[in-house]
Amino acid sequence: DRRVDKINMCLRPGSYTTTMEDYIKCKAINDSPVERYALPYNDEIKFAFHIQPKKTDTLQRGTVQPANGKRGGGKEAYFANGTAAGTFLKQTSY
């Protein structure tokens, strides 16, 4: 994924994520992440990328607005400056 810097194990600037709570909810109710997060494509989601931001990482929290013909509604976090090195923990199958 182009948003993940696997050399420095962090997110690149301009990356969006969701919360672990919203990720778990999305999976539990079998919601479409493409719809929930109003993604600009219709491809099947294959992987989840787990991060743990540091206290020094700044982010903006919000709710995904309808966009790209998708309904939105999921929780989002935007990292304008990316995250610190070592914050990318793992990649799992979705």
Coordinates of C-alpha atoms in Angstrom, one line a residue:
D1 CA 0.0 0.0 0.0
R2 CA 1.4 3.4 -1.0
R3 CA 0.4 5.0 2.3
V4 CA 2.7 2.6 4.3
D5 CA 6.4 3.2 4.5
K6 CA 7.6 -0.3 5.3
I7 CA 11.3 0.8 5.6
N8 CA 10.6 3.2 8.5
M9 CA 7.5 1.2 9.6
C10 CA 5.1 4.2 9.6
L11 CA 2.3 6.0 7.6
R12 CA 3.2 8.5 5.0
P13 CA 1.9 12.1 5.2
G14 CA -1.7 12.5 4.1
S15 CA -2.8 9.0 5.3
Y16 CA -6.3 8.2 6.5
T17 CA -7.1 5.4 8.9
T18 CA -10.0 4.3 11.1
T19 CA -10.1 3.4 14.7
M20 CA -9.7 -0.2 16.0
E21 CA -13.2 0.1 17.4
D22 CA -14.7 1.0 14.1
Y23 CA -12.7 -1.6 12.2
I24 CA -14.1 -4.3 14.6
K25 CA -17.6 -3.0 14.3
C26 CA -17.3 -3.0 10.5
K27 CA -16.2 -6.6 10.5
A28 CA -18.8 -7.7 13.1
I29 CA -21.8 -6.3 11.2
N30 CA -20.3 -7.4 7.8
D31 CA -20.4 -3.8 6.5
S32 CA -18.6 -2.9 3.3
P33 CA -15.4 -0.9 4.1
V34 CA -15.6 0.5 0.6
E35 CA -19.0 2.0 1.4
R36 CA -18.3 2.8 5.1
Y37 CA -15.2 4.8 4.4
A38 CA -16.4 6.2 1.0
L39 CA -13.3 4.8 -0.8
P40 CA -12.7 6.1 -4.4
Y41 CA -12.7 2.6 -5.9
N42 CA -14.8 -0.5 -5.7
D43 CA -12.0 -3.1 -5.3
E44 CA -12.4 -5.8 -2.6
I45 CA -10.5 -5.0 0.6
K46 CA -7.8 -7.7 1.0
F47 CA -5.6 -6.4 3.9
A48 CA -5.8 -4.4 7.1
F49 CA -2.9 -2.4 8.2
H50 CA -2.5 -2.0 12.0
I51 CA -0.8 1.1 13.4
Q52 CA -0.2 2.4 16.9
P53 CA 0.4 6.2 16.7
K54 CA 2.7 7.8 19.2
K55 CA 1.6 10.6 21.5
T56 CA 3.6 13.0 19.4
D57 CA 1.7 12.1 16.2
T58 CA -0.9 14.6 15.4
L59 CA -4.2 13.6 13.8
Q60 CA -7.7 14.9 13.1
R61 CA -10.7 12.7 14.0
G62 CA -14.0 12.7 12.2
T63 CA -16.8 10.8 10.5
V64 CA -16.5 9.9 6.9
Q65 CA -18.8 12.0 4.8
P66 CA -20.6 10.6 1.7
A67 CA -18.3 10.8 -1.3
N68 CA -17.4 8.9 -4.5
G69 CA -21.0 7.7 -4.7
K70 CA -20.6 5.9 -1.3
R71 CA -22.5 6.5 1.9
G72 CA -19.7 7.0 4.4
G73 CA -20.4 7.0 8.1
G74 CA -17.3 5.3 9.4
K75 CA -14.9 6.8 11.9
E76 CA -11.7 8.3 10.4
A77 CA -8.4 9.7 11.5
Y78 CA -6.3 11.8 9.2
F79 CA -2.5 12.1 9.7
A80 CA -1.4 15.1 7.7
N81 CA 2.2 14.6 8.7
G82 CA 2.1 10.8 8.7
T83 CA 3.2 8.9 11.8
A84 CA 6.5 8.4 13.6
A85 CA 8.9 5.6 12.7
G86 CA 7.9 2.2 14.2
T87 CA 4.2 2.9 14.4
F88 CA 3.2 0.4 11.7
L89 CA 2.7 -2.9 13.6
K90 CA 1.5 -5.4 11.1
Q91 CA -0.5 -6.3 8.0
T92 CA -3.3 -8.9 8.2
S93 CA -5.8 -10.4 5.8
Y94 CA -9.1 -8.5 6.0

